[in-house]
XYZ file of C-alpha atoms in Angstrom:
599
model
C -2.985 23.294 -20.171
C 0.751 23.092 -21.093
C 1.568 25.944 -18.760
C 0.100 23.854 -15.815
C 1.742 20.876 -17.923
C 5.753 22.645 -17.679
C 4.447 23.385 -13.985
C 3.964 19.867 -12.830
C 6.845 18.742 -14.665
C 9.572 21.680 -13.090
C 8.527 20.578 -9.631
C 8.704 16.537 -10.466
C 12.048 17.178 -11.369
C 12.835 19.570 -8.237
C 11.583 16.098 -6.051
C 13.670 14.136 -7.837
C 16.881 15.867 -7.484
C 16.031 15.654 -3.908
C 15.335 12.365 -3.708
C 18.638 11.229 -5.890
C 20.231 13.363 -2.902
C 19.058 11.691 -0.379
C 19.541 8.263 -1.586
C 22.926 9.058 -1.992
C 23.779 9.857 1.737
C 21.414 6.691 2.631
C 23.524 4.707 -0.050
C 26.774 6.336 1.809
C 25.786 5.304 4.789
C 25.288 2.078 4.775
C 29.106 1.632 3.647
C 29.406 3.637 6.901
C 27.742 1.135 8.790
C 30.006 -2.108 6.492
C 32.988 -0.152 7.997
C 31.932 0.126 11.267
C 31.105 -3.416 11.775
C 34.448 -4.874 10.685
C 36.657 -2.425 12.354
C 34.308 -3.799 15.646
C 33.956 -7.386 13.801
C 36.795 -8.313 11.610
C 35.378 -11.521 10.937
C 31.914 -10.427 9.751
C 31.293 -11.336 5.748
C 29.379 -9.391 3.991
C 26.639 -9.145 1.277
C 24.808 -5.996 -0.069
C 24.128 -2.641 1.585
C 21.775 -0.798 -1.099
C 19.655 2.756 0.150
C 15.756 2.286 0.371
C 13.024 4.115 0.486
C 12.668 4.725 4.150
C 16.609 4.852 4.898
C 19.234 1.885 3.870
C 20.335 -1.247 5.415
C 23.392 -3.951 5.093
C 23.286 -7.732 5.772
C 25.869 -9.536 7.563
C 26.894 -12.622 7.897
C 28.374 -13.404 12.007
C 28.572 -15.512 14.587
C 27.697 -12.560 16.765
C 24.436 -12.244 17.153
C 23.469 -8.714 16.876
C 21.120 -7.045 19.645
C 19.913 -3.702 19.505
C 22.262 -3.090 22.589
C 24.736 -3.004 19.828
C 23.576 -0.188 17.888
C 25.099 2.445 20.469
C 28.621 0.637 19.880
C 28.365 0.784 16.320
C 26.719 4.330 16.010
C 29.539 5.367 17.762
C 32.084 3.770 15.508
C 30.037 5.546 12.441
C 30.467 8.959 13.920
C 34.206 7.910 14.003
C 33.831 7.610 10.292
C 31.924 10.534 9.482
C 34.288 12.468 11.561
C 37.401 11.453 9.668
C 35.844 12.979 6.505
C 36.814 9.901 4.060
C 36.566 10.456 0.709
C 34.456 8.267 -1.540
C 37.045 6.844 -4.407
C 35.898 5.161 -7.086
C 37.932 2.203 -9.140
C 37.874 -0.749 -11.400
C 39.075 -3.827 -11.333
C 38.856 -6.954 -13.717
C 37.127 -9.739 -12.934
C 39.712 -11.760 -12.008
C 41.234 -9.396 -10.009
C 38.177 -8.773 -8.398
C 37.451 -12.494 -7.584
C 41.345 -12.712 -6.209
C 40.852 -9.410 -4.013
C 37.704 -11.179 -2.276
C 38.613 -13.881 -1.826
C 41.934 -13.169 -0.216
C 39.013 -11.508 1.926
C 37.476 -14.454 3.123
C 34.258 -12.554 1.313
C 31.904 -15.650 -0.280
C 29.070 -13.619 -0.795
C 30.747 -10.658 -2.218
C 32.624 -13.100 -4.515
C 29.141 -15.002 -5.814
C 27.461 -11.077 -6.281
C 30.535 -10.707 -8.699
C 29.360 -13.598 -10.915
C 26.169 -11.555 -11.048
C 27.555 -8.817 -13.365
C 27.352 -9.181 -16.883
C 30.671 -10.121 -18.823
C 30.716 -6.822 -20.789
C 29.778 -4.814 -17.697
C 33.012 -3.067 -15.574
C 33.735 -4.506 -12.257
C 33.203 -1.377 -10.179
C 33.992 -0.432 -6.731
C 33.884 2.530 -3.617
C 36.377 2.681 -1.069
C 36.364 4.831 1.781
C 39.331 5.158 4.188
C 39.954 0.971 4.779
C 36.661 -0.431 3.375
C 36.341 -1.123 -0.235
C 33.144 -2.272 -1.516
C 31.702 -3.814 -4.882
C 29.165 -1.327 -6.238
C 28.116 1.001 -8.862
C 27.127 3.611 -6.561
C 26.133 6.294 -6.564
C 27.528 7.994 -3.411
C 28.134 11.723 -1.334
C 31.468 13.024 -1.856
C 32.970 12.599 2.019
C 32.016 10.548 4.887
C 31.950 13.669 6.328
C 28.460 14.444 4.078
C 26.999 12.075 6.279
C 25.162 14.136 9.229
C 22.611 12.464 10.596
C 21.951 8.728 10.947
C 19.941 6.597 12.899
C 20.005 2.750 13.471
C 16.860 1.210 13.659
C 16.163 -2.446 13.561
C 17.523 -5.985 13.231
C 15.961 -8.532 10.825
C 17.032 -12.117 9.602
C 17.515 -12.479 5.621
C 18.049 -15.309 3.552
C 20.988 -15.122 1.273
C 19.368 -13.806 -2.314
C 15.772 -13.882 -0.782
C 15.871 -17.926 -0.936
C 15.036 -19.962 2.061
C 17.481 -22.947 1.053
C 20.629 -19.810 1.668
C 22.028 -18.956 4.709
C 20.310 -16.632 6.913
C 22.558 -13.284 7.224
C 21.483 -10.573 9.983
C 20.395 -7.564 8.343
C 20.353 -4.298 10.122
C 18.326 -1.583 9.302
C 19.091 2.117 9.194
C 17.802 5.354 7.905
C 19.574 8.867 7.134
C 18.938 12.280 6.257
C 20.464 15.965 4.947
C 20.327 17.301 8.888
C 19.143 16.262 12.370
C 15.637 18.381 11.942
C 14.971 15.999 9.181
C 15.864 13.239 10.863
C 14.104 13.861 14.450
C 10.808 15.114 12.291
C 11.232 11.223 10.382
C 11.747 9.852 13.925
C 8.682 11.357 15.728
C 6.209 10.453 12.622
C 8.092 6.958 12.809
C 6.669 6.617 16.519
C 3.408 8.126 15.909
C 2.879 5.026 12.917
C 3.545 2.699 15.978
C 1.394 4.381 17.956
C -1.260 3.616 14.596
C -0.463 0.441 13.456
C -2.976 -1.578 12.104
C -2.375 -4.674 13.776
C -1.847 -3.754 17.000
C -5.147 -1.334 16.869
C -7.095 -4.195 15.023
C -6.668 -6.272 18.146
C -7.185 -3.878 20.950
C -10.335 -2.824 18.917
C -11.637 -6.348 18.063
C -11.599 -5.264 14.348
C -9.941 -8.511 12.653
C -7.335 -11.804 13.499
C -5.344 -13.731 11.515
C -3.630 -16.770 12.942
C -0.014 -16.871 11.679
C 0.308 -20.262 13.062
C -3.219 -21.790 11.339
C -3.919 -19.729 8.153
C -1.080 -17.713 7.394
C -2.191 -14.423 4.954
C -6.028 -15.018 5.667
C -8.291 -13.225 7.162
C -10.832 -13.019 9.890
C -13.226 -10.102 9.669
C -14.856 -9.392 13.603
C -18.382 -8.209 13.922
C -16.900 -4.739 13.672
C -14.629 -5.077 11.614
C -16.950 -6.573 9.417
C -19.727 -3.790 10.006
C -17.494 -1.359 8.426
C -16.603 -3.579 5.599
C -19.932 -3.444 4.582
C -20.972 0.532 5.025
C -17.373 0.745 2.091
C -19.463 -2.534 0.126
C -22.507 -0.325 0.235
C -21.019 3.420 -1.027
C -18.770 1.364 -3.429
C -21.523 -0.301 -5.096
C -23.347 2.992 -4.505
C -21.288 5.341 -6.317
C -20.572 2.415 -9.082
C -24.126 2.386 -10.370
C -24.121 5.976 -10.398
C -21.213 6.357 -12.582
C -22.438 4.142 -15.068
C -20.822 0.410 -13.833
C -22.827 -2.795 -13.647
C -21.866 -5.170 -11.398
C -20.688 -8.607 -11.898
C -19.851 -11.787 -9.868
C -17.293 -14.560 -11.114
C -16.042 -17.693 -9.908
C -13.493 -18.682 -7.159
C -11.821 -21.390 -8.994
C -11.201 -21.416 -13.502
C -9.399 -24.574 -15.642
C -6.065 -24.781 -16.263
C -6.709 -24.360 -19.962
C -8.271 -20.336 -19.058
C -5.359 -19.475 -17.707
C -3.306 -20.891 -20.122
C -4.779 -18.518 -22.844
C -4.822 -15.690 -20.660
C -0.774 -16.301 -19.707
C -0.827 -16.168 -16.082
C 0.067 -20.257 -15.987
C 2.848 -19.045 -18.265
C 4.642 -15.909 -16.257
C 2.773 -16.424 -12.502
C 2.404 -20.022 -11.437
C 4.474 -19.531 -8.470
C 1.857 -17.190 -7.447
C -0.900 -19.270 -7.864
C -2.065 -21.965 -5.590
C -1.493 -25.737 -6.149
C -3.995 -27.108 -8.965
C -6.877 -29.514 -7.825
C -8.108 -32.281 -9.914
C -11.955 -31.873 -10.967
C -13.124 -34.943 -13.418
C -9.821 -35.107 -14.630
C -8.879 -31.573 -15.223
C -6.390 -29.478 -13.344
C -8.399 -25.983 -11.606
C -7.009 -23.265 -10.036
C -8.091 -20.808 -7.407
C -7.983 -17.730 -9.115
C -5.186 -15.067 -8.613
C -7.077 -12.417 -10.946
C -10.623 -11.279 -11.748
C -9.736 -10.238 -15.156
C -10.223 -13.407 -17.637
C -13.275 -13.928 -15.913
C -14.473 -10.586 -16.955
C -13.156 -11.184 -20.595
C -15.218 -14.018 -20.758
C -18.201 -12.302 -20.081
C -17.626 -10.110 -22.723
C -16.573 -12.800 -25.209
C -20.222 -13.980 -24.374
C -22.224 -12.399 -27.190
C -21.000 -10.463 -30.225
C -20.606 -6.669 -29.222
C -21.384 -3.714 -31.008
C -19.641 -0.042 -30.877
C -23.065 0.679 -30.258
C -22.750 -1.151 -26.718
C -19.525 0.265 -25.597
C -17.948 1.852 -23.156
C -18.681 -1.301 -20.825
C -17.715 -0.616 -17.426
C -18.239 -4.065 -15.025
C -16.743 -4.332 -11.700
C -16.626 -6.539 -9.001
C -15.517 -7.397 -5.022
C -13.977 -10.459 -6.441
C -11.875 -12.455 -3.500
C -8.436 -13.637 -5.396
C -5.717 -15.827 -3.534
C -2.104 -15.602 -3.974
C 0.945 -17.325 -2.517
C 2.911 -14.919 -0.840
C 6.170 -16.032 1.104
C 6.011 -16.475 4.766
C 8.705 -13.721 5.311
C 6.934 -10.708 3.071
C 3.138 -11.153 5.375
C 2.836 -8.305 6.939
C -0.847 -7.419 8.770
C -3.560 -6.559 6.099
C -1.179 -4.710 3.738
C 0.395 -8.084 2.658
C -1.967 -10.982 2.799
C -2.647 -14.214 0.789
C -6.367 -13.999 0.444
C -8.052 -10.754 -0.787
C -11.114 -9.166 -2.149
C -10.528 -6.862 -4.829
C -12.530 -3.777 -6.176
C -12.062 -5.015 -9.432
C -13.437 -2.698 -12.737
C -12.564 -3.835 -16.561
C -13.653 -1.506 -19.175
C -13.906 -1.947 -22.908
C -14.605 1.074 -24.921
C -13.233 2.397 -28.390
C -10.577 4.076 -29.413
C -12.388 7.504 -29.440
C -13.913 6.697 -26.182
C -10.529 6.053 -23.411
C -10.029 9.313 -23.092
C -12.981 10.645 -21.768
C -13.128 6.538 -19.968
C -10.375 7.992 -18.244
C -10.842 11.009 -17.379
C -14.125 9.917 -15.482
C -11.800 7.490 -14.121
C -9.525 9.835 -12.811
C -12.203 11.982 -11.606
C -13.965 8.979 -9.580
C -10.527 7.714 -7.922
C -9.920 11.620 -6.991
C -13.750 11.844 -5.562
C -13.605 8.127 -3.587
C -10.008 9.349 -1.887
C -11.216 12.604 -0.809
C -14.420 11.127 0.858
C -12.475 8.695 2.189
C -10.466 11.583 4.374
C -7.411 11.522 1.655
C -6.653 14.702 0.451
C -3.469 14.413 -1.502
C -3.578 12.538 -4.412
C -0.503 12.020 -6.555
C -0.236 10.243 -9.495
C 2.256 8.475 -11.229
C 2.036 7.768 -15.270
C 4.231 4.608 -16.756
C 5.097 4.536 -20.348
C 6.219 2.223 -22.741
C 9.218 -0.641 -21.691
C 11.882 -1.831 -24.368
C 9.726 -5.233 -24.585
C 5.703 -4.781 -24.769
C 2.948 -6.515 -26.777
C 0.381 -4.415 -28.629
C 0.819 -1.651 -31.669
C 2.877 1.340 -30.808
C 0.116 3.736 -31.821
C -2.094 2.084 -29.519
C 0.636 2.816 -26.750
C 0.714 6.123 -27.897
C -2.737 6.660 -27.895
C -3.692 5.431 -24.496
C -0.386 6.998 -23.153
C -1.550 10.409 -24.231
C -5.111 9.728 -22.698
C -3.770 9.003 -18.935
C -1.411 12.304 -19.210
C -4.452 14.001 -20.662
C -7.124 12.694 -17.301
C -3.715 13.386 -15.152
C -3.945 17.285 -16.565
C -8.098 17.536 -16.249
C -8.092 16.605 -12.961
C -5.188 18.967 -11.975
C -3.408 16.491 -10.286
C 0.358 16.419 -9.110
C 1.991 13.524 -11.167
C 5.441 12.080 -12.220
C 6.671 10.412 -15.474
C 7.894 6.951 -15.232
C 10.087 6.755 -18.811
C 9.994 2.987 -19.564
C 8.206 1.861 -16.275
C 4.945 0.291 -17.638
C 4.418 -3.221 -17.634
C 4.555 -4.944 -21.189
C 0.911 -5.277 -21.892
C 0.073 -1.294 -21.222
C 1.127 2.145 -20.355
C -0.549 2.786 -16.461
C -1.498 5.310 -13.818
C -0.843 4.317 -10.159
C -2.365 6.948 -7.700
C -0.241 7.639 -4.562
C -2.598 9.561 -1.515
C -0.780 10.797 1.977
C -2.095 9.724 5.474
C -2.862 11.981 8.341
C 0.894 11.507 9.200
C 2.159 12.310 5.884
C 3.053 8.916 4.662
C 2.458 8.270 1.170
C 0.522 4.776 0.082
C -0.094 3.072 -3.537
C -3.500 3.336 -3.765
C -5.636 2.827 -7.235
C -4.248 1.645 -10.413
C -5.520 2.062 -13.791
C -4.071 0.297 -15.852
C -4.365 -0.521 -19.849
C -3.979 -3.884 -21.364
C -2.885 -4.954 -25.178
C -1.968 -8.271 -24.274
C -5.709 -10.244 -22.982
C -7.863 -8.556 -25.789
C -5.207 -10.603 -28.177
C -4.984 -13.637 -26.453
C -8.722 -13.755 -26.233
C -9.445 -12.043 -29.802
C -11.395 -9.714 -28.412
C -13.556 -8.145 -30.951
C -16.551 -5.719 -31.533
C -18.215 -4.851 -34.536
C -17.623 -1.289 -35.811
C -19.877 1.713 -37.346
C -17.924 0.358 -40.915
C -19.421 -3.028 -40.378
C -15.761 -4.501 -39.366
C -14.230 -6.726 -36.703
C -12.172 -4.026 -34.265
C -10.130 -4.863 -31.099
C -11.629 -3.171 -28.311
C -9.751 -1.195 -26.018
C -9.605 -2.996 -22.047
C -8.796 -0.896 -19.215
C -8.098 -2.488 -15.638
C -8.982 -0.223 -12.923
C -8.789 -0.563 -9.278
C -10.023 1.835 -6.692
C -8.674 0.740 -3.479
C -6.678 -2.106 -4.673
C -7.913 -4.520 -1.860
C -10.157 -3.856 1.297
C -8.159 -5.425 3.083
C -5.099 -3.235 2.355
C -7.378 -0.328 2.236
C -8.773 -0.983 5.950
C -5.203 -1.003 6.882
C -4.417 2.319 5.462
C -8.009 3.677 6.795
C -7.408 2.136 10.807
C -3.948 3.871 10.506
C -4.941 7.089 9.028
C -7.805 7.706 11.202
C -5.776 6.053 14.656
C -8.947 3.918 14.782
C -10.791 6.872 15.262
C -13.916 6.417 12.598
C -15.438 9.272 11.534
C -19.162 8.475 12.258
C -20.060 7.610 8.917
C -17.713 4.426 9.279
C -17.737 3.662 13.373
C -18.824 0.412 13.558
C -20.363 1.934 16.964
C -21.506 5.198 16.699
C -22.821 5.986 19.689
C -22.599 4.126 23.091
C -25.402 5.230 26.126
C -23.905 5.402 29.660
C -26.346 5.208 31.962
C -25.058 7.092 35.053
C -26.993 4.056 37.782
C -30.140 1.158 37.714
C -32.640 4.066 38.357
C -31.961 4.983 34.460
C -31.726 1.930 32.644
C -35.576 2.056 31.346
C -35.128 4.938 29.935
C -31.677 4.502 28.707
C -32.935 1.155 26.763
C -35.442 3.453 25.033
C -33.008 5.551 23.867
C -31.033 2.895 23.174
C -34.559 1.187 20.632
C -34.799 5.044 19.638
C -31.422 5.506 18.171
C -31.835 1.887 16.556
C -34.759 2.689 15.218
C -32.908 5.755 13.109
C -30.636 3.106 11.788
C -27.948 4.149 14.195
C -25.591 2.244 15.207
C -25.648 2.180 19.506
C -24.711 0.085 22.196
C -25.918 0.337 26.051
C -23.289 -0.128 28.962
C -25.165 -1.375 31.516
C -22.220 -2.670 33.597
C -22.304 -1.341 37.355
C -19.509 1.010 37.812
C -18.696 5.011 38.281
C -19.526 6.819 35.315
C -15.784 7.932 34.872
C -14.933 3.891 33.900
C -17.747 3.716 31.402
C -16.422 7.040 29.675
C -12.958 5.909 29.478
C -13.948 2.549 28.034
C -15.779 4.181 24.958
C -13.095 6.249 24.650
C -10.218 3.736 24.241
C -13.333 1.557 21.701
C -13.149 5.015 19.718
C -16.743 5.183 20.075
C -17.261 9.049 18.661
C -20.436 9.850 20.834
C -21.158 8.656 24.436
C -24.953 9.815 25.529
C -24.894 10.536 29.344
C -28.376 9.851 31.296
C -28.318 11.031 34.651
C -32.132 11.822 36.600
C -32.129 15.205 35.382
C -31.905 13.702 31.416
C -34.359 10.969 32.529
C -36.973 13.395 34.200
C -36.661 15.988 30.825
C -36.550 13.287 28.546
C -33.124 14.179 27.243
C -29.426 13.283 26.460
C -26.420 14.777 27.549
C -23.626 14.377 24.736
C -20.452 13.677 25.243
C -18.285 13.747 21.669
C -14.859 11.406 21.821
C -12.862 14.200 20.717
C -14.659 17.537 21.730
C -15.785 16.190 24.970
C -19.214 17.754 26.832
C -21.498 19.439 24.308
C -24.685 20.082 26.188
C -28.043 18.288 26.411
C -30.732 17.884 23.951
C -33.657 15.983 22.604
C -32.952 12.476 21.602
C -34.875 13.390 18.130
C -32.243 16.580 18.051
C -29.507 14.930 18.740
C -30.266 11.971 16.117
C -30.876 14.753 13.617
C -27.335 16.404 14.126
C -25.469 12.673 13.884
C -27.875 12.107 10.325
C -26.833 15.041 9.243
C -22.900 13.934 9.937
C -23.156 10.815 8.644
C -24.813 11.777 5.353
C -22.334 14.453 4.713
C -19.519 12.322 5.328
C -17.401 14.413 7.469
C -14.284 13.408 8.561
C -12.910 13.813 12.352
C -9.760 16.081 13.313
C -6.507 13.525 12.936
C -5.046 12.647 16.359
C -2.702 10.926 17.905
C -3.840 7.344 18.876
C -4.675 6.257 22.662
């Protein structure tokens, strides 16, 4: 175990050298791009150009409105940079020398960011050839370490993330070590076009949400909605066989519950206006959790009861600004696959283990192979007994080990009520997504005084455990319509198999296919439109419909089906009973199609 421990570790560190590398040539290139744009744009002012995860970007402040027509212009003026081979030159200045060197500038925004520093912090800067910048860094030695860079997209951005600031144009960017790095980045970059989730949710009549109407909510279509409910059904499934009951909870709780659980206290802003009900204020809820807490607080527990594992689809709505909606990853109105568990001290880490071993089992079925996981420990500030910490600390690393999973050590990342484990899996493309999240919590079990009654005949605070398997279906459609293309494995088509007729003479015996294959709880259509047979195919192909049953005379007159597969294309003629057979046995093992690019 502490072989495979000093394993896991060696390569986490090996990532993250190569990540701090690469955010340093992102970081380095975005004061690339600052001195690019005011040897073009003198007059530009300028805010903050920090690296990202997915490249780096800087926001300006200019009459000129930028195009992307522009980015060839100021590419060009970057190469200029790199070519010169500046050096990166770090200095300090006070503060008031700082203020006086900006503002002979004409640089507001640079000259408010200074009032952001600490007094006892140094006022730090980076120049390179005629641009200086405020920052800490960190940064590539040369301009000339800069070798490949590509500008990618314009966006508007308030001043500081607040509405009531000017809007400043900020343009995106993205860098790596070399240009195979880059070009790989760029042609996975237009395959996730080629799978967003919006644009596939339309053409496929999956879901809508009105931007102008409702904002962040929802509309689940018929198929959309179908598939919804085959993940309801294996969720719920697979939660009664590992031991959960379920539970339902209200939409809306008083003011005073969410006083004493804290979220009035440190999220109102998230939280949706209160409404007046006989006098009291009530809230739509943000959270499941003090809903489940109250359940438990409903009767006097023993050790003799515990673990408790309850979960529930509970729907939770949350403001989100206009500006950060984005499809079904960021929404205002979401159901989550909620799970709270209680258990004692000598129970969490086998609690989450199982845990563990679920999450790994649900991702895997799900098509998601690579699982990653990534363990936050203790912050400066945090409620509940260090040994506790410690304890439940040691129990995630522990699960993390038993499961064999990759993982990474976030010193000091946890949030202040518990130590956590988010799991990270990669798409068909390679992109990595925040998936489940299990997460320990010292902070409601005090504010409630949670209690059970011990083998000693005392009052003991149980242990609570959030856990989340997908986070949200909504978010977790979104990942599944992009990882898949729209392409369903037949387990989750919302149409599993569509019968094309090949004329008039056939439709009799195409509708009885069509009652036969219902009949086996399959999910089938009939396309009875008039048309060649070459139209019908290509429609069920761009509807990702995985099997098209072709009835011609010959099928008719031996009571067959010819089968056409989405992918695989003509695979003989059979049987209906055969053929319904082979798709049961599909379906029940839960296989997963060959990834493809989308239509």
């Amino acid at each position: 175990m502490e072989g495979a421990k000093t394993e896991v570790q060696r390569k986490t560190l090996e990532e993250r050298r190569e990540m701090d590398g690469l955010s340093r040539i992102r970081h380095s290139c975005a004061h690339v791009l600052a001195t690019a744009v005011l040897r073009i744009w003198p007059e530009a002012k300028l805010d903050i150009g920090p690296p990202t995860d997915e490249g780096f970007y800087y926001d300006f402040d200019l009459e000129h409105r930028f195009t992307p027509d522009d980015f060839e212009q100021i590419e060009a003026e970057m190469k200029k940079v790199v070519k010169e081979n500046q050096t990166f030159e770090f200095s300090k200045m006070t503060r008031e020398e700082a203020k006086a060197h900006y503002a002979k500038l004409e640089q507001p925004f640079k000259l408010e960011r200074i009032d952001d520093i600490p007094e006892e912090e140094q006022i730090t800067f980076f120049r390179n050839g005629e641009f200086v910048d405020l920052c800490a860094g960190p940064h590539v030695p040369r301009t000339g370490n800069v070798k490949a860079f590509k500008l990618l997209r314009l966006a508007a951005a308030y001043y500081r993330g607040n509405e009531k600031n000017p809007q400043l144009q900020r343009i995106y960017g993205t860098a790596f070590k070399n240009k195979t790095q880059l070009n790989e980045w760029l042609e996975m970059r237009e395959e996730a076009k080629k799978r967003d989730h919006r644009r596939l949710g339309k053409d496929l009549d999956l879901f809508s949400i009105s931007e102008k109407v409702r904002p962040g909510l929802v509309n689940w279509h018929p198929k959309g909605a179908r598939i919804r409910s085959i993940i309801e059904d294996f969720w719920k499934k697979e939660h009664f066989k590992n031991g959960y009951d379920l539970v339902y909870t209200p939409h809306v709780g008083k003011a005073n519950l969410w006083e004493t659980s804290g979220h009035l206290d440190f999220y109102r802003e998230g939280m949706y206006a209160a409404m007046d009900v006989d006098g009291q204020e009530y809230f739509i809820k943000p959270m499941n959790c003090p809903f489940h807490v109250e359940i438990y607080k409903s009767g006097l527990r023993s050790y003799r009861e515990l673990p408790l594992r309850w979960a529930e689809l509970g729907t939770v709505y949350r403001y989100e600004k206009t500006g950060t909606l984005h499809g079904l990853f960021r929404v205002r109105g979401f159901t989550q696959d909620d799970a709270h568990i209680f258990c004692t001290k000598e129970q969490i880490e086998d609690e989450v283990k199982e845990v563990i071993r679920f999450c790994n089992m649900i991702w895997k079925t799900f098509g998601f192979t690579e699982v990653k996981a990534y363990l936050s420990t203790r912050p400066e500030k945090a409620v509940g007994e260090e040994a506790r910490w410690d304890q439940a600390t040691k129990s995630l690393e522990a699960a993390i080990l038993a499961e064999g999973l990759p993982y990474e050590i976030d010193e000091g990342g946890g949030a202040f009520y518990g130590p956590k484990i988010d799991l990270k899996v990669k798409d068909a493309i390679g992109r990595e997504w925040q998936t489940s999240t299990i997460q320990f919590d010292f902070n409601l079990p005090e504010r409630f005084d949670l209690k059970y009654i011990g083998a000693d005949g005392h009052a003991h605070r149980p242990y609570m455990i959030h856990r989340a398997l997908f986070g949200s279906l909504e978010r977790f459609f979104g990942i599944l319509i992009e990882h898949y293309a729209g392409g369903f494995p037949v387990w989750l088509a919302p149409e599993q198999v569509r019968v094309l007729p090949l004329s008039d003479d056939q439709l009799e015996y195409a509708d009885e296919v069509l009652k036969g294959l219902q009949q086996a709880e399959i999910r089938a259509t009939i396309d009875t439109k008039s048309g060649k047979l070459n139209g019908k195919v290509k429609n069920a192909q761009l509807d990702k419909v995985p099997y098209m049953l072709i009835i011609g005379g010959k099928e008719q007159e031996n009571k067959q089906v010819a089968i056409r597969h989405r992918l695989a294309g003509m695979k003989g003629a059979c049987g209906l009973d055969e053929f319904i057979t082979q798709l049961k046995d599909e379906e029940l093992a839960k296989k997963t199609v060959d990834m493809e690019v989308s239509d």
